[in-house]
mmCIF file of C-alpha atoms and ligand atoms in Angstrom:
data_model
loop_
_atom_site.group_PDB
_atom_site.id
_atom_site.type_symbol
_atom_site.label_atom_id
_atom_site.label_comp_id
_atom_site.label_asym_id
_atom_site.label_seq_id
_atom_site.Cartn_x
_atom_site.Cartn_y
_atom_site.Cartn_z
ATOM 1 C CA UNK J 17 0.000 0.000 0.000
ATOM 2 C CA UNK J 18 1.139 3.745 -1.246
ATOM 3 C CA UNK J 19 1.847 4.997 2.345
ATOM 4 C CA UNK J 20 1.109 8.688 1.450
ATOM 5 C CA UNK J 21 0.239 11.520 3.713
ATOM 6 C CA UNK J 22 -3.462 11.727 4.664
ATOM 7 C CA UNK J 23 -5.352 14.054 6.614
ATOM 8 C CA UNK J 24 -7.823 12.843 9.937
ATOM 9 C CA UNK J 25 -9.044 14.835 12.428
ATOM 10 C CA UNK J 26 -6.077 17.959 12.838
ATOM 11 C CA UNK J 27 -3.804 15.761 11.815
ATOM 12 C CA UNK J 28 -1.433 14.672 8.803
ATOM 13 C CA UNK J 29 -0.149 11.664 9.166
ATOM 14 C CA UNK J 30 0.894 8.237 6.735
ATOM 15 C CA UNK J 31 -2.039 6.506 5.419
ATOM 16 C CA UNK J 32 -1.046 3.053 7.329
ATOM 17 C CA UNK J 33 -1.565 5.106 10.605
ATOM 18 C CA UNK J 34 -4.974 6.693 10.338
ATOM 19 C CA UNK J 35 -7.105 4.837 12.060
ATOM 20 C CA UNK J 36 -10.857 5.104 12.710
ATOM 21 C CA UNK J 37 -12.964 3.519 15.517
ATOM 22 C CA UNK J 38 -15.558 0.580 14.558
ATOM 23 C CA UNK J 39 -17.848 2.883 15.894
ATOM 24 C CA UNK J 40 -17.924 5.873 13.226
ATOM 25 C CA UNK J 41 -21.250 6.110 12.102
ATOM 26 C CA UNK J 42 -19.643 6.227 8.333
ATOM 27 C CA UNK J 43 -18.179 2.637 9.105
ATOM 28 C CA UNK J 44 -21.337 1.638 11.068
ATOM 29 C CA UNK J 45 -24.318 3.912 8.922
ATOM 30 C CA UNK J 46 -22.868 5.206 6.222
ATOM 31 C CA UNK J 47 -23.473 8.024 7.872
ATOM 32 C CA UNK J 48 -21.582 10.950 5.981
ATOM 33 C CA UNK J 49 -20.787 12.649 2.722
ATOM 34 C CA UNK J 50 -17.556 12.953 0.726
ATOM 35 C CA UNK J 51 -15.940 15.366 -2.056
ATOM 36 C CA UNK J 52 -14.134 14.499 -5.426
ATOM 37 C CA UNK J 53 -11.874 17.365 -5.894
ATOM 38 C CA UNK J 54 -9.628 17.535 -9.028
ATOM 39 C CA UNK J 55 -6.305 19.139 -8.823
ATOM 40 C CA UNK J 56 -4.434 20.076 -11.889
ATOM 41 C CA UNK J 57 -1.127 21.458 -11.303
ATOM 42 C CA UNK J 58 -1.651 21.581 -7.494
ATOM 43 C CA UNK J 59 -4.714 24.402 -8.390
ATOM 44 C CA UNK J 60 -7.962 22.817 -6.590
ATOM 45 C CA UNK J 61 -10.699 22.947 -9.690
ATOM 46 C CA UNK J 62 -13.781 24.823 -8.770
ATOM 47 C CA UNK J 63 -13.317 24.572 -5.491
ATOM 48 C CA UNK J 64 -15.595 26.844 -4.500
ATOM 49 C CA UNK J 65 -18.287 24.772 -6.286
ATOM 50 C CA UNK J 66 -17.052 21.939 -4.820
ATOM 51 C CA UNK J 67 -17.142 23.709 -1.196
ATOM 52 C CA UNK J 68 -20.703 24.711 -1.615
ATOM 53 C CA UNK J 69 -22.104 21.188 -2.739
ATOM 54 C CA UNK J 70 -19.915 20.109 0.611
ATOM 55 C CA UNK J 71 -21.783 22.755 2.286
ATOM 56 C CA UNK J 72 -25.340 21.822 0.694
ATOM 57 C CA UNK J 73 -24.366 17.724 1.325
ATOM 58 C CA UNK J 74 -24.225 18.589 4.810
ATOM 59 C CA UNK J 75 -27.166 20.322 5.042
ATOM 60 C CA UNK J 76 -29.043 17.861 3.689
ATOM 61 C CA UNK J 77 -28.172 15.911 6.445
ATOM 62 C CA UNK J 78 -28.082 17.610 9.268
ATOM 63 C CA UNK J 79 -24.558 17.641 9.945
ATOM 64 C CA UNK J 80 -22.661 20.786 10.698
ATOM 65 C CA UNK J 81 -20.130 21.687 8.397
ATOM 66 C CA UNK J 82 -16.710 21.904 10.929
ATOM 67 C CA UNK J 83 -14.592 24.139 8.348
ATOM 68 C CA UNK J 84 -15.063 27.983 6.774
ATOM 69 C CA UNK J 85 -14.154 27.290 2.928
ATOM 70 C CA UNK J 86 -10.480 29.002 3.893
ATOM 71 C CA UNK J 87 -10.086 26.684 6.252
ATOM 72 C CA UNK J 88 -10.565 23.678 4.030
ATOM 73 C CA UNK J 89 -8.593 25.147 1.614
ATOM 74 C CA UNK J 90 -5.969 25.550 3.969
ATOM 75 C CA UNK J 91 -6.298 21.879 5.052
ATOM 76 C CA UNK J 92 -6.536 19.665 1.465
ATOM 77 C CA UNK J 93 -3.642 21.767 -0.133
ATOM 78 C CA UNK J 94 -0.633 19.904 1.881
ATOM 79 C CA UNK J 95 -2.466 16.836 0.328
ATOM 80 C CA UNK J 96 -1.240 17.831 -2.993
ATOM 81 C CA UNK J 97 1.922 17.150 -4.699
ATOM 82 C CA UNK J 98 1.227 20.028 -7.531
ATOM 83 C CA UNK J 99 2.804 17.621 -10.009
ATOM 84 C CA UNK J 100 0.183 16.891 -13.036
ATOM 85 C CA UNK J 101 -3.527 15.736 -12.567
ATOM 86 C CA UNK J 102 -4.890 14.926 -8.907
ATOM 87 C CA UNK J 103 -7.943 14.787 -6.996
ATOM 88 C CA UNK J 104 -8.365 15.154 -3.069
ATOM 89 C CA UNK J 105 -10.994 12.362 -1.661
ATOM 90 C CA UNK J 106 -12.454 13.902 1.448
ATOM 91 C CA UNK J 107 -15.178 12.987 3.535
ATOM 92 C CA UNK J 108 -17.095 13.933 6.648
ATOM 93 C CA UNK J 109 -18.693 11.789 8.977
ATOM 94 C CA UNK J 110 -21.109 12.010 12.043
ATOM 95 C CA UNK J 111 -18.493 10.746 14.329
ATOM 96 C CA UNK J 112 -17.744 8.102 17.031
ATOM 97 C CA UNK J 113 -20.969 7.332 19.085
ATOM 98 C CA UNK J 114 -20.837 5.348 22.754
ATOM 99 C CA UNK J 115 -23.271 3.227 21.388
ATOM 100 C CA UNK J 116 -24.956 2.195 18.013
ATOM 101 C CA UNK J 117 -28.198 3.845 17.690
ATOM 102 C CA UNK J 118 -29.881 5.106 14.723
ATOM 103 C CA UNK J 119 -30.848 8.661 15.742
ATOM 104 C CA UNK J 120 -28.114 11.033 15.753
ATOM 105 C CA UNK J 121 -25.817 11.314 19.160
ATOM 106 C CA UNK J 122 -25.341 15.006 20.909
ATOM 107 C CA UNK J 123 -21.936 16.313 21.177
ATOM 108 C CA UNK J 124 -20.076 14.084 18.953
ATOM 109 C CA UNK J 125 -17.327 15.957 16.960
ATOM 110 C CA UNK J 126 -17.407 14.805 13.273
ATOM 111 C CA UNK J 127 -14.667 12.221 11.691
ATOM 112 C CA UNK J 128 -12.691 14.610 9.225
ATOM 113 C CA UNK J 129 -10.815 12.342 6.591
ATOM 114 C CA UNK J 130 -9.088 13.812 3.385
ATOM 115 C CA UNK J 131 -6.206 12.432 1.043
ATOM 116 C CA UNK J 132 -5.001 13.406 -2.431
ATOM 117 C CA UNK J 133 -4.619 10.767 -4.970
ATOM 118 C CA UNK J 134 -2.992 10.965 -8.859
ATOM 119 C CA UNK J 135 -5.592 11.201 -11.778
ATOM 120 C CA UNK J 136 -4.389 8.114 -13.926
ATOM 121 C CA UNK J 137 -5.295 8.849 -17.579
ATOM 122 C CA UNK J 138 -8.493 7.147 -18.359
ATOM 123 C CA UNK J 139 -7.510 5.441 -22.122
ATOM 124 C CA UNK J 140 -11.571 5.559 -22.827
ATOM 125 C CA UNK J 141 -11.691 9.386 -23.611
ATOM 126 C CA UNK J 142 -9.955 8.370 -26.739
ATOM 127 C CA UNK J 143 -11.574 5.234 -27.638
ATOM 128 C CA UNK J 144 -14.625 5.974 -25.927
ATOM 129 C CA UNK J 145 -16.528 3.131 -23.689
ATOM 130 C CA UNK J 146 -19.260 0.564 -23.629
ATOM 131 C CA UNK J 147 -22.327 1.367 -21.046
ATOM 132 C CA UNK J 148 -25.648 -0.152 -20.406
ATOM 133 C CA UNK J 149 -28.533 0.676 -19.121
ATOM 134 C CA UNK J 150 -30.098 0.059 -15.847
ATOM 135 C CA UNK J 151 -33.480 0.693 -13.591
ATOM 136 C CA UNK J 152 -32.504 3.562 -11.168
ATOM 137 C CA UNK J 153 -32.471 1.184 -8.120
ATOM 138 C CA UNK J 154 -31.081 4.397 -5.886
ATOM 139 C CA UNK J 155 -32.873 6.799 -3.036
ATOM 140 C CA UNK J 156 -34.742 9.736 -3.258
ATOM 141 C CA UNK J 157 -32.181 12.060 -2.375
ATOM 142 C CA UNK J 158 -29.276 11.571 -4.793
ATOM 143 C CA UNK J 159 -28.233 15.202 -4.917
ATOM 144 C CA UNK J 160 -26.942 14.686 -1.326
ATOM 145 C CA UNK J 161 -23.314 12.975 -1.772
ATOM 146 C CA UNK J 162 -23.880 10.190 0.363
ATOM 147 C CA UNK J 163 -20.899 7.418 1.326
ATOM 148 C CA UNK J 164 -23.923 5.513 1.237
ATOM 149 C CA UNK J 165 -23.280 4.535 -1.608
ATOM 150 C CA UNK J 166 -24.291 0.301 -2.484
ATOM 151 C CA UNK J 167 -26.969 1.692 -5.427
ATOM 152 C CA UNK J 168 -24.504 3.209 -7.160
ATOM 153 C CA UNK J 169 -21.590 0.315 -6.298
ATOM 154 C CA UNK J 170 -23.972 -2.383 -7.691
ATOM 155 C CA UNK J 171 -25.255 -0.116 -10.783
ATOM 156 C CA UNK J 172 -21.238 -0.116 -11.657
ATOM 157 C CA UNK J 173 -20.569 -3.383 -10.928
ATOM 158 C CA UNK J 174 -23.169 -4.886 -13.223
ATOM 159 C CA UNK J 175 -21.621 -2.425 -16.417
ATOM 160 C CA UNK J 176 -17.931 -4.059 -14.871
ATOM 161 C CA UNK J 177 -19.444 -7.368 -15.000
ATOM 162 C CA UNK J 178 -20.751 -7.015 -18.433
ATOM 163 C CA UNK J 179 -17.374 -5.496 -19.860
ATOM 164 C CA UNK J 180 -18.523 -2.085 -20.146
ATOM 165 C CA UNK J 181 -17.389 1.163 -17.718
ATOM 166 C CA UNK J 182 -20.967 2.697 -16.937
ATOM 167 C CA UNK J 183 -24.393 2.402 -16.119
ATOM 168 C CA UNK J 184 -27.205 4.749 -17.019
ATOM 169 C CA UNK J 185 -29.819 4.805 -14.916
ATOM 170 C CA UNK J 186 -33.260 5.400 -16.113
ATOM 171 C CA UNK J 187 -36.302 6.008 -13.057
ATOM 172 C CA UNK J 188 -39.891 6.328 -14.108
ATOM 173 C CA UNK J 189 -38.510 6.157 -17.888
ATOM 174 C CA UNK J 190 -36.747 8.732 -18.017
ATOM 175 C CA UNK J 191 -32.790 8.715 -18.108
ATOM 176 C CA UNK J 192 -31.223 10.167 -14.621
ATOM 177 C CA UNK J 193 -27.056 9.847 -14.130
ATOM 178 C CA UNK J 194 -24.695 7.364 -14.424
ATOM 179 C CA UNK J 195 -23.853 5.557 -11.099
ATOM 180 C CA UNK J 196 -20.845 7.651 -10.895
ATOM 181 C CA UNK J 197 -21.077 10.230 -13.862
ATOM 182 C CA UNK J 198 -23.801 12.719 -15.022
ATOM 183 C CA UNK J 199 -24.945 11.570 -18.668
ATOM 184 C CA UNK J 200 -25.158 14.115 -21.677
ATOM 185 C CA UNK J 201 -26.601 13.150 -24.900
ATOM 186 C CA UNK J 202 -26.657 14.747 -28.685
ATOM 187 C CA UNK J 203 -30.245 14.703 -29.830
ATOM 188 C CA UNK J 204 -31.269 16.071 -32.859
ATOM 189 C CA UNK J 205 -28.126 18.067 -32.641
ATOM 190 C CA UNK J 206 -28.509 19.509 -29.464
ATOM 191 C CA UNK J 207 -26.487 18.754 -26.608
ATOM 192 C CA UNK J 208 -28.945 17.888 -23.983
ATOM 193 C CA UNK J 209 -28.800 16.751 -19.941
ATOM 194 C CA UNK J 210 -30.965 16.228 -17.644
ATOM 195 C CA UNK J 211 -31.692 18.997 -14.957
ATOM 196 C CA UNK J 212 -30.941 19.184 -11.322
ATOM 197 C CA UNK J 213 -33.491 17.201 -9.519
ATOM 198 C CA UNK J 214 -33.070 15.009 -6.058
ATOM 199 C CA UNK J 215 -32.886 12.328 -8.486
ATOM 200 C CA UNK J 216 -29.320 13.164 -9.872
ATOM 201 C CA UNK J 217 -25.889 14.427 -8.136
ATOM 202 C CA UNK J 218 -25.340 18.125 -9.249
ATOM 203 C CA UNK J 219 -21.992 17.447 -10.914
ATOM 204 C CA UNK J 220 -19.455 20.332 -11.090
ATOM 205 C CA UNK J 221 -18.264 18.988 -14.294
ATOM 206 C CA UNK J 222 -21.722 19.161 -15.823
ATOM 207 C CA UNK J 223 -22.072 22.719 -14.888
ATOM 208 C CA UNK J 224 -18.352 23.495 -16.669
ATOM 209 C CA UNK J 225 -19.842 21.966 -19.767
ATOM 210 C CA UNK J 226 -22.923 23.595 -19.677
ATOM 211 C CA UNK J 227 -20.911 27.168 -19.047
ATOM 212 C CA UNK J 228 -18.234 26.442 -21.843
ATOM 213 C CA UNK J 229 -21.242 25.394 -24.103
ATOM 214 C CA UNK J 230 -22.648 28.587 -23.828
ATOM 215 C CA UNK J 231 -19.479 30.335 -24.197
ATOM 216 C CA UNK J 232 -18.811 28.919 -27.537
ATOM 217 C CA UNK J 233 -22.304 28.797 -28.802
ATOM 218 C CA UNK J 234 -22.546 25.148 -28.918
ATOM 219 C CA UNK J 235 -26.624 24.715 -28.529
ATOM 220 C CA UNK J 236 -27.991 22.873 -25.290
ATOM 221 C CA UNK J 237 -30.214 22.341 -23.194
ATOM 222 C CA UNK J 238 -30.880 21.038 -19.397
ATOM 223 C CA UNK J 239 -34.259 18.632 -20.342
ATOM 224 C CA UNK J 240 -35.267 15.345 -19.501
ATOM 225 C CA UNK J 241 -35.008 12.626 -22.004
ATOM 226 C CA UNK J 242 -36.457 9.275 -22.088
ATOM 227 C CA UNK J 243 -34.695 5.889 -22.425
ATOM 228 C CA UNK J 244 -35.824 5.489 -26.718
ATOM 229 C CA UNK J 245 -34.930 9.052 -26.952
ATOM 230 C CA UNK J 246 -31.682 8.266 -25.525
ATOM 231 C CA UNK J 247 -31.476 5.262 -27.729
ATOM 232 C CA UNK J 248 -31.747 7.876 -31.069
ATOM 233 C CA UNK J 249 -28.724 9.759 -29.984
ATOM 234 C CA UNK J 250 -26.232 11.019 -32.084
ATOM 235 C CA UNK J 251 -23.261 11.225 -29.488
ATOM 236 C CA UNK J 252 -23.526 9.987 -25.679
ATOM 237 C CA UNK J 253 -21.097 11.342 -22.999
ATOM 238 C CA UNK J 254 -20.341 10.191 -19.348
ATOM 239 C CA UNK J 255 -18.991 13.340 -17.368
ATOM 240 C CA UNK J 256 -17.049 13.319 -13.670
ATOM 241 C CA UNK J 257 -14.138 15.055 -11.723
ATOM 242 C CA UNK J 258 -11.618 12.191 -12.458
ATOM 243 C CA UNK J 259 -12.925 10.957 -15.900
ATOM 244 C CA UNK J 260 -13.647 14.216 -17.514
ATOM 245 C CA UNK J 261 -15.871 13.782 -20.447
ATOM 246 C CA UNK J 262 -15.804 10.442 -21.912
ATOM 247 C CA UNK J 263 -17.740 9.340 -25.245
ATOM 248 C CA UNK J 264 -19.865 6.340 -25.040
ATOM 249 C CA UNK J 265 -19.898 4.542 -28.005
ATOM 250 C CA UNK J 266 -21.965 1.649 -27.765
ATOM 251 C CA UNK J 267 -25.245 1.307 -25.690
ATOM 252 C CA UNK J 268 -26.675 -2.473 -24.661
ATOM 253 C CA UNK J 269 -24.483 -3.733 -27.226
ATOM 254 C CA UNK J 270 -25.535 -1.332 -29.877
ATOM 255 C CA UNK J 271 -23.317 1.357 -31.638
ATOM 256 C CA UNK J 272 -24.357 4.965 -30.460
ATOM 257 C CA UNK J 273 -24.391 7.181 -33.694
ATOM 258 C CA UNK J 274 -21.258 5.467 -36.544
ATOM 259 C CA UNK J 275 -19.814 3.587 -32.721
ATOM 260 C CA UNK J 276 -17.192 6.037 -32.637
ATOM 261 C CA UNK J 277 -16.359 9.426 -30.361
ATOM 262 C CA UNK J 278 -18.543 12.411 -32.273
ATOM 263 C CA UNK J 279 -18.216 15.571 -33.396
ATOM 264 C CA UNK J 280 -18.992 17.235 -30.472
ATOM 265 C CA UNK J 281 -17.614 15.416 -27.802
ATOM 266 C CA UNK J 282 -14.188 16.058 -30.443
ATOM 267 C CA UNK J 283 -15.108 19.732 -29.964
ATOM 268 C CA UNK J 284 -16.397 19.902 -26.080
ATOM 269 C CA UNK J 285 -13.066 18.075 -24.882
ATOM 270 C CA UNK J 286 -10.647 20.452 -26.632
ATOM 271 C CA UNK J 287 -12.600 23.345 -25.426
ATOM 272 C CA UNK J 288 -12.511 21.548 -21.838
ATOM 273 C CA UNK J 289 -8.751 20.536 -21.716
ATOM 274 C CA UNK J 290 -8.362 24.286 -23.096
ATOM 275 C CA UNK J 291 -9.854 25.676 -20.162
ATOM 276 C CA UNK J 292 -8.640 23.457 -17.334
ATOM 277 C CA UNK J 293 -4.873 24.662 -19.533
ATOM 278 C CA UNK J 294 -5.558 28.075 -18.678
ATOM 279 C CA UNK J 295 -6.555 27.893 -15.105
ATOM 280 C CA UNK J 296 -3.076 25.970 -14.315
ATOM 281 C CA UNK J 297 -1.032 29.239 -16.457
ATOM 282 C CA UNK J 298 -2.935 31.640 -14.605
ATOM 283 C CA UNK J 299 -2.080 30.390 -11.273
ATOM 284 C CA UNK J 300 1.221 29.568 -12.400
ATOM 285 C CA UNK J 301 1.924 33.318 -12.689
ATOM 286 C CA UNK J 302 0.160 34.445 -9.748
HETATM 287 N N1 PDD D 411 -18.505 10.783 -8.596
HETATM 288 N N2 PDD D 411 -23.176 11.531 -10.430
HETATM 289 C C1 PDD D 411 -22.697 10.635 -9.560
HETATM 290 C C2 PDD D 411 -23.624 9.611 -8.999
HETATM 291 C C3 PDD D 411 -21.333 10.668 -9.195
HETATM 292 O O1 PDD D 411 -20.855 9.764 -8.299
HETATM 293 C C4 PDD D 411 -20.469 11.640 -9.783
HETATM 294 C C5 PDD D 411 -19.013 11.740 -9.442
HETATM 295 C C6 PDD D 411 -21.030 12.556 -10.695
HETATM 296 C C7 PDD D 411 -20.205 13.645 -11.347
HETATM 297 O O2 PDD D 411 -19.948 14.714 -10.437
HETATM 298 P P1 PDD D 411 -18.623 15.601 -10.578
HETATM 299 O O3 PDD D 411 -18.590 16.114 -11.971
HETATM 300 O O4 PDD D 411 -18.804 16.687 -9.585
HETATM 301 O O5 PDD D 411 -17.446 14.695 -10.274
HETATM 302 C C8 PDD D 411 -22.384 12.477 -10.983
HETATM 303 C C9 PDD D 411 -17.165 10.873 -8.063
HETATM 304 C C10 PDD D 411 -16.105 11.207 -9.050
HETATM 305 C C11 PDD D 411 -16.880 9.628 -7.228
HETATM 306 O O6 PDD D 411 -17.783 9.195 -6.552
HETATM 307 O O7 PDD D 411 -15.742 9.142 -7.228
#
């Protein structure tokens, strides 16, 4: 095991040292939520974004949030080796309890655990990827990122099992997220995703795509889409802090538009690796 530095509770210590009692309600509940932060060039990426949906994660259950956004700035940057493309994993849970109990204990400091990690290079955004899709077996309160997280670990395991690297998730009939990705789709010629709802994760990577979209007058849309309507799409994309934007080519074993990355994902990721480009120069200067 890569004994790295991690952070838990105030302190920084090697990863084969931090240690957490059998009694965290993350361990015992899954009681807590967790950030995916990238890092490119040792600049955090959108971390304010990322600090409010933190902020909004632990409002949505009940949890008080134990850092100002300085402060957890201050705290995940040592985590960082500024070298290339990383993310910081961090995750906040309701603490160590006396005694398992379901309701939430009084005057129990929260478990604080954060460590950075290298972004390997994900050889699908060049080939693009095999999904299928899958009955939204998940909660009603996916916009809260839960560690509970077995809907979304069996959703991906069943793509893994099937030789593909995501499942899209369809509730009610109409298409939601991937179990670890937001979904975007070219229908008609319009680049189309689904809109914030409790029944998707508001991904910070979908709202850089949406902005840059705009930017460069690519049309979209934020609309819901049905699973046939998904099935006439020209291009399919898979979006998420480590993975970026990755084009699925070939949905329940059949080719999505001529089965190979589209137009404009071709266009999107150059505009996207253009950007995150910039934001590492400017802070290089600074
Ligand atoms: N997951 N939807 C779900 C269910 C996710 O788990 C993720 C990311 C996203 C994309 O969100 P963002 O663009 O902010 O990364 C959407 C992270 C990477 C994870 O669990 O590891």
């Amino acid at each position: 095991m890569e004994n790295k530095t991690v952070y838990l509770n105030g302190s920084y210590l090697p990863l084969n040292e931090a240690k957490v009692s059998v009694l965290d309600r993350g361990f015992l509940f899954g009681d807590g939520v967790y950030e995916v932060i990238p890092a490119y060039s040792g600049n955090l990426f959108r971390i304010q974004d990322h600090l409010q949906r933190l902020e909004n994660s632990l409002a949505g259950i009940r949890l008080a949030n134990p850092f100002s956004n300085g402060q957890w700035q201050a705290l995940l940057q040592p985590l960082l080796t500024g070298i290339g493309d990383e993310y910081i994993y961090l995750q906040v849970t309701r603490g160590v309890a006396n005694k398992r109990d379901h309701a939430f204990p009084e005057n129990v400091p929260a478990t604080v655990f954060a460590m950075g990690s290298k972004i390997a290079p994900f050889p699908g955004r060049e080939t693009g990827v095999k999904a299928i899709t899958l009955d939204d077996l998940r909660w009603s309160l996916c916009n809260i990122k839960a560690i509970t997280l077995l809907g979304n670990i069996l959703h991906r395991q069943a793509a893994v099992d099937q030789n593909c690297a995501e499942a899209l998730l369809v509730k009610d009939g109409m298409v939601t997220e991937g179990a670890a990705s937001n979904v975007f789709a070219v229908i008609d010629g319009v680049l189309v995703t689904p809109p914030k709802s409790k029944q998707i994760l508001p991904g910070i990577t979908r709202d850089v795509i949406l902005e840059l979209a705009v930017q460069n007058k690519l049309a979209c849309c934020e609309e819901t889409f049905s699973l046939p309507v998904l099935q006439t799409a020209s291009e399919i994309w898979v979006t998420s802090s480590t993975r970026e934007i990755i084009p699925v080519v070939e949905l329940d074993g059949q080719a999505v538009g001529n089965g190979k990355p589209g137009p404009v994902f071709h266009a999107m990721n150059a505009i996207f690796q253009a950007y995150k480009q910039s934001l590492s120069a400017v802070s290089y200067q600074s």
